């Protein structure tokens, strides 16, 4: 029975490690700008990570969309 508990522990630990971002997936420097919701635009997903964006731009959440934006310092 103890080996069964160890298996569940190891599977859980593996799943936790798999969900953690790697050092290379940390993204580009800077922060996404803040937007106050005035009118909700349609939801569009232009990017999923910073590296989908050109140059220094970051993939930022803008309302319900994901868009490439110039970072704030």
N, CA, C and O atoms as a GROMACS GRO file, in nm:
protein
  292
    1UNK      N    1   0.080  -0.120   0.000
    1UNK     CA    2   0.000   0.000   0.000
    1UNK      C    3   0.085   0.126   0.000
    1UNK      O    4   0.045   0.227  -0.058
    2UNK      N    5   0.201   0.122   0.065
    2UNK     CA    6   0.285   0.241   0.067
    2UNK      C    7   0.336   0.276  -0.071
    2UNK      O    8   0.351   0.394  -0.104
    3UNK      N    9   0.364   0.176  -0.154
    3UNK     CA   10   0.413   0.205  -0.288
    3UNK      C   11   0.305   0.272  -0.372
    3UNK      O   12   0.337   0.352  -0.460
    4UNK      N   13   0.177   0.242  -0.347
    4UNK     CA   14   0.068   0.308  -0.418
    4UNK      C   15   0.062   0.456  -0.386
    4UNK      O   16   0.037   0.538  -0.474
    5UNK      N   17   0.085   0.490  -0.259
    5UNK     CA   18   0.088   0.631  -0.219
    5UNK      C   19   0.205   0.704  -0.281
    5UNK      O   20   0.193   0.821  -0.318
    6UNK      N   21   0.317   0.636  -0.292
    6UNK     CA   22   0.436   0.695  -0.353
    6UNK      C   23   0.412   0.722  -0.501
    6UNK      O   24   0.454   0.826  -0.553
    7UNK      N   25   0.344   0.631  -0.568
    7UNK     CA   26   0.313   0.650  -0.711
    7UNK      C   27   0.225   0.773  -0.729
    7UNK      O   28   0.252   0.855  -0.817
    8UNK      N   29   0.120   0.786  -0.648
    8UNK     CA   30   0.033   0.904  -0.658
    8UNK      C   31   0.110   1.032  -0.629
    8UNK      O   32   0.088   1.134  -0.694
    9UNK      N   33   0.199   1.028  -0.531
    9UNK     CA   34   0.281   1.145  -0.498
    9UNK      C   35   0.370   1.184  -0.616
    9UNK      O   36   0.377   1.301  -0.652
   10UNK      N   37   0.436   1.086  -0.676
   10UNK     CA   38   0.526   1.114  -0.788
   10UNK      C   39   0.450   1.164  -0.911
   10UNK      O   40   0.498   1.253  -0.981
   11UNK      N   41   0.334   1.107  -0.937
   11UNK     CA   42   0.252   1.154  -1.049
   11UNK      C   43   0.208   1.298  -1.025
   11UNK      O   44   0.212   1.380  -1.117
   12UNK      N   45   0.166   1.330  -0.903
   12UNK     CA   46   0.128   1.467  -0.870
   12UNK      C   47   0.243   1.563  -0.882
   12UNK      O   48   0.227   1.675  -0.932
   13UNK      N   49   0.360   1.522  -0.836
   13UNK     CA   50   0.480   1.606  -0.846
   13UNK      C   51   0.517   1.630  -0.991
   13UNK      O   52   0.552   1.742  -1.029
   14UNK      N   53   0.509   1.526  -1.073
   14UNK     CA   54   0.539   1.541  -1.216
   14UNK      C   55   0.441   1.638  -1.282
   14UNK      O   56   0.482   1.722  -1.362
   15UNK      N   57   0.313   1.626  -1.250
   15UNK     CA   58   0.212   1.714  -1.308
   15UNK      C   59   0.237   1.859  -1.267
   15UNK      O   60   0.221   1.950  -1.348
   16UNK      N   61   0.275   1.880  -1.143
   16UNK     CA   62   0.304   2.015  -1.095
   16UNK      C   63   0.424   2.074  -1.168
   16UNK      O   64   0.420   2.191  -1.208
   17UNK      N   65   0.528   1.996  -1.186
   17UNK     CA   66   0.647   2.043  -1.257
   17UNK      C   67   0.617   2.072  -1.404
   17UNK      O   68   0.672   2.166  -1.461
   18UNK      N   69   0.531   1.993  -1.465
   18UNK     CA   70   0.496   2.013  -1.605
   18UNK      C   71   0.420   2.143  -1.626
   18UNK      O   72   0.427   2.202  -1.733
   19UNK      N   73   0.345   2.188  -1.524
   19UNK     CA   74   0.267   2.311  -1.536
   19UNK      C   75   0.350   2.436  -1.513
   19UNK      O   76   0.308   2.545  -1.552
   20UNK      N   77   0.467   2.423  -1.452
   20UNK     CA   78   0.549   2.539  -1.422
   20UNK      C   79   0.618   2.587  -1.549
   20UNK      O   80   0.668   2.505  -1.626
   21UNK      N   81   0.623   2.720  -1.573
   21UNK     CA   82   0.691   2.770  -1.693
   21UNK      C   83   0.841   2.749  -1.682
   21UNK      O   84   0.898   2.756  -1.573
   22UNK      N   85   0.902   2.723  -1.795
   22UNK     CA   86   1.047   2.707  -1.796
   22UNK      C   87   1.112   2.845  -1.795
   22UNK      O   88   1.044   2.945  -1.816
   23UNK      N   89   1.241   2.850  -1.770
   23UNK     CA   90   1.313   2.978  -1.766
   23UNK      C   91   1.307   3.048  -1.900
   23UNK      O   92   1.304   3.171  -1.904
   24UNK      N   93   1.305   2.974  -2.010
   24UNK     CA   94   1.302   3.035  -2.142
   24UNK      C   95   1.163   3.087  -2.178
   24UNK      O   96   1.149   3.164  -2.273
   25UNK      N   97   1.060   3.047  -2.104
   25UNK     CA   98   0.923   3.091  -2.133
   25UNK      C   99   0.880   3.206  -2.044
   25UNK      O  100   0.760   3.233  -2.033
   26UNK      N  101   0.973   3.273  -1.981
   26UNK     CA  102   0.940   3.381  -1.889
   26UNK      C  103   0.884   3.502  -1.961
   26UNK      O  104   0.808   3.578  -1.902
   27UNK      N  105   0.918   3.523  -2.087
   27UNK     CA  106   0.867   3.637  -2.161
   27UNK      C  107   0.969   3.748  -2.171
   27UNK      O  108   1.080   3.738  -2.117
   28UNK      N  109   0.931   3.851  -2.239
   28UNK     CA  110   1.018   3.966  -2.262
   28UNK      C  111   1.010   4.062  -2.144
   28UNK      O  112   0.913   4.058  -2.068
   29UNK      N  113   1.111   4.148  -2.128
   29UNK     CA  114   1.109   4.242  -2.016
   29UNK      C  115   1.000   4.348  -2.032
   29UNK      O  116   0.951   4.373  -2.142
   30UNK      N  117   0.962   4.409  -1.922
   30UNK     CA  118   0.861   4.514  -1.923
   30UNK      C  119   0.726   4.461  -1.880
   30UNK      O  120   0.709   4.341  -1.859
   31UNK      N  121   0.631   4.551  -1.867
   31UNK     CA  122   0.495   4.516  -1.824
   31UNK      C  123   0.394   4.557  -1.929
   31UNK      O  124   0.420   4.647  -2.009
   32UNK      N  125   0.281   4.491  -1.929
   32UNK     CA  126   0.173   4.527  -2.019
   32UNK      C  127   0.104   4.653  -1.967
   32UNK      O  128   0.092   4.672  -1.846
   33UNK      N  129   0.059   4.741  -2.059
   33UNK     CA  130  -0.012   4.861  -2.014
   33UNK      C  131  -0.148   4.825  -1.953
   33UNK      O  132  -0.205   4.720  -1.984
   34UNK      N  133  -0.198   4.912  -1.867
   34UNK     CA  134  -0.328   4.893  -1.802
   34UNK      C  135  -0.436   4.961  -1.885
   34UNK      O  136  -0.416   5.073  -1.932
   35UNK      N  137  -0.548   4.896  -1.902
   35UNK     CA  138  -0.661   4.953  -1.975
   35UNK      C  139  -0.784   4.950  -1.886
   35UNK      O  140  -0.818   4.847  -1.829
   36UNK      N  141  -0.849   5.064  -1.874
   36UNK     CA  142  -0.976   5.071  -1.802
   36UNK      C  143  -1.087   5.035  -1.901
   36UNK      O  144  -1.090   5.087  -2.012
   37UNK      N  145  -1.176   4.948  -1.861
   37UNK     CA  146  -1.284   4.902  -1.950
   37UNK      C  147  -1.385   5.014  -1.970
   37UNK      O  148  -1.450   5.057  -1.875
   38UNK      N  149  -1.398   5.059  -2.094
   38UNK     CA  150  -1.498   5.159  -2.129
   38UNK      C  151  -1.604   5.091  -2.215
   38UNK      O  152  -1.723   5.090  -2.181
   39UNK      N  153  -1.560   5.034  -2.326
   39UNK     CA  154  -1.647   4.958  -2.414
   39UNK      C  155  -1.578   4.825  -2.439
   39UNK      O  156  -1.459   4.822  -2.471
   40UNK      N  157  -1.649   4.717  -2.424
   40UNK     CA  158  -1.590   4.584  -2.442
   40UNK      C  159  -1.580   4.553  -2.592
   40UNK      O  160  -1.682   4.538  -2.659
   41UNK      N  161  -1.456   4.542  -2.645
   41UNK     CA  162  -1.439   4.506  -2.786
   41UNK      C  163  -1.460   4.356  -2.805
   41UNK      O  164  -1.471   4.282  -2.707
   42UNK      N  165  -1.466   4.310  -2.931
   42UNK     CA  166  -1.478   4.166  -2.953
   42UNK      C  167  -1.352   4.093  -2.904
   42UNK      O  168  -1.243   4.150  -2.905
   43UNK      N  169  -1.368   3.970  -2.861
   43UNK     CA  170  -1.255   3.892  -2.810
   43UNK      C  171  -1.177   3.830  -2.926
   43UNK      O  172  -1.231   3.752  -3.004
   44UNK      N  173  -1.049   3.866  -2.935
   44UNK     CA  174  -0.962   3.815  -3.041
   44UNK      C  175  -0.831   3.772  -2.978
   44UNK      O  176  -0.778   3.841  -2.891
   45UNK      N  177  -0.779   3.660  -3.020
   45UNK     CA  178  -0.652   3.610  -2.966
   45UNK      C  179  -0.546   3.622  -3.076
   45UNK      O  180  -0.533   3.534  -3.161
   46UNK      N  181  -0.470   3.732  -3.072
   46UNK     CA  182  -0.365   3.756  -3.171
   46UNK      C  183  -0.234   3.688  -3.133
   46UNK      O  184  -0.149   3.666  -3.219
   47UNK      N  185  -0.217   3.655  -3.006
   47UNK     CA  186  -0.093   3.594  -2.959
   47UNK      C  187  -0.121   3.508  -2.838
   47UNK      O  188  -0.227   3.518  -2.775
   48UNK      N  189  -0.025   3.421  -2.804
   48UNK     CA  190  -0.036   3.340  -2.683
   48UNK      C  191   0.083   3.361  -2.591
   48UNK      O  192   0.071   3.346  -2.470
   49UNK      N  193   0.200   3.396  -2.647
   49UNK     CA  194   0.319   3.426  -2.567
   49UNK      C  195   0.383   3.552  -2.620
   49UNK      O  196   0.351   3.597  -2.730
   50UNK      N  197   0.473   3.611  -2.543
   50UNK     CA  198   0.545   3.731  -2.586
   50UNK      C  199   0.620   3.707  -2.716
   50UNK      O  200   0.637   3.799  -2.796
   51UNK      N  201   0.664   3.584  -2.738
   51UNK     CA  202   0.746   3.555  -2.855
   51UNK      C  203   0.663   3.540  -2.983
   51UNK      O  204   0.720   3.519  -3.090
   52UNK      N  205   0.532   3.552  -2.973
   52UNK     CA  206   0.446   3.560  -3.091
   52UNK      C  207   0.444   3.704  -3.144
   52UNK      O  208   0.396   3.728  -3.255
   53UNK      N  209   0.494   3.798  -3.066
   53UNK     CA  210   0.489   3.940  -3.099
   53UNK      C  211   0.623   3.987  -3.155
   53UNK      O  212   0.728   3.935  -3.118
   54UNK      N  213   0.620   4.087  -3.245
   54UNK     CA  214   0.744   4.137  -3.304
   54UNK      C  215   0.825   4.222  -3.206
   54UNK      O  216   0.771   4.281  -3.113
   55UNK      N  217   0.955   4.227  -3.231
   55UNK     CA  218   1.047   4.315  -3.160
   55UNK      C  219   1.032   4.304  -3.008
   55UNK      O  220   1.038   4.194  -2.953
   56UNK      N  221   1.012   4.417  -2.940
   56UNK     CA  222   1.004   4.419  -2.794
   56UNK      C  223   0.860   4.407  -2.743
   56UNK      O  224   0.837   4.407  -2.622
   57UNK      N  225   0.764   4.396  -2.833
   57UNK     CA  226   0.624   4.390  -2.791
   57UNK      C  227   0.597   4.265  -2.708
   57UNK      O  228   0.663   4.162  -2.724
   58UNK      N  229   0.497   4.277  -2.619
   58UNK     CA  230   0.456   4.167  -2.531
   58UNK      C  231   0.314   4.125  -2.566
   58UNK      O  232   0.236   4.205  -2.618
   59UNK      N  233   0.282   4.000  -2.537
   59UNK     CA  234   0.146   3.950  -2.555
   59UNK      C  235   0.068   3.987  -2.428
   59UNK      O  236   0.094   3.933  -2.321
   60UNK      N  237  -0.026   4.079  -2.442
   60UNK     CA  238  -0.097   4.134  -2.326
   60UNK      C  239  -0.247   4.106  -2.334
   60UNK      O  240  -0.306   4.099  -2.441
   61UNK      N  241  -0.305   4.091  -2.216
   61UNK     CA  242  -0.449   4.077  -2.205
   61UNK      C  243  -0.511   4.216  -2.214
   61UNK      O  244  -0.478   4.305  -2.135
   62UNK      N  245  -0.599   4.234  -2.309
   62UNK     CA  246  -0.668   4.363  -2.326
   62UNK      C  247  -0.817   4.331  -2.328
   62UNK      O  248  -0.872   4.291  -2.431
   63UNK      N  249  -0.881   4.349  -2.214
   63UNK     CA  250  -1.019   4.308  -2.193
   63UNK      C  251  -1.023   4.156  -2.205
   63UNK      O  252  -0.962   4.087  -2.123
   64UNK      N  253  -1.092   4.100  -2.304
   64UNK     CA  254  -1.095   3.954  -2.319
   64UNK      C  255  -1.006   3.908  -2.434
   64UNK      O  256  -1.006   3.789  -2.467
   65UNK      N  257  -0.932   3.999  -2.494
   65UNK     CA  258  -0.844   3.966  -2.606
   65UNK      C  259  -0.700   3.952  -2.561
   65UNK      O  260  -0.663   3.997  -2.453
   66UNK      N  261  -0.618   3.889  -2.643
   66UNK     CA  262  -0.474   3.881  -2.624
   66UNK      C  263  -0.412   3.950  -2.745
   66UNK      O  264  -0.427   3.903  -2.858
   67UNK      N  265  -0.341   4.061  -2.722
   67UNK     CA  266  -0.286   4.142  -2.831
   67UNK      C  267  -0.140   4.176  -2.804
   67UNK      O  268  -0.096   4.173  -2.690
   68UNK      N  269  -0.066   4.210  -2.911
   68UNK     CA  270   0.072   4.254  -2.898
   68UNK      C  271   0.073   4.403  -2.867
   68UNK      O  272   0.011   4.482  -2.938
   69UNK      N  273   0.142   4.441  -2.761
   69UNK     CA  274   0.149   4.580  -2.716
   69UNK      C  275   0.292   4.616  -2.683
   69UNK      O  276   0.372   4.530  -2.644
   70UNK      N  277   0.326   4.745  -2.698
   70UNK     CA  278   0.456   4.792  -2.651
   70UNK      C  279   0.455   4.792  -2.499
   70UNK      O  280   0.358   4.837  -2.438
   71UNK      N  281   0.562   4.742  -2.436
   71UNK     CA  282   0.563   4.734  -2.290
   71UNK      C  283   0.583   4.869  -2.225
   71UNK      O  284   0.639   4.961  -2.284
   72UNK      N  285   0.535   4.879  -2.102
   72UNK     CA  286   0.567   4.995  -2.020
   72UNK      C  287   0.693   4.962  -1.944
   72UNK      O  288   0.727   4.845  -1.927
   73UNK      N  289   0.762   5.061  -1.898
   73UNK     CA  290   0.890   5.038  -1.827
   73UNK      C  291   0.867   5.003  -1.684
   73UNK      O  292   0.963   4.981  -1.610
   0.00000   0.00000   0.00000
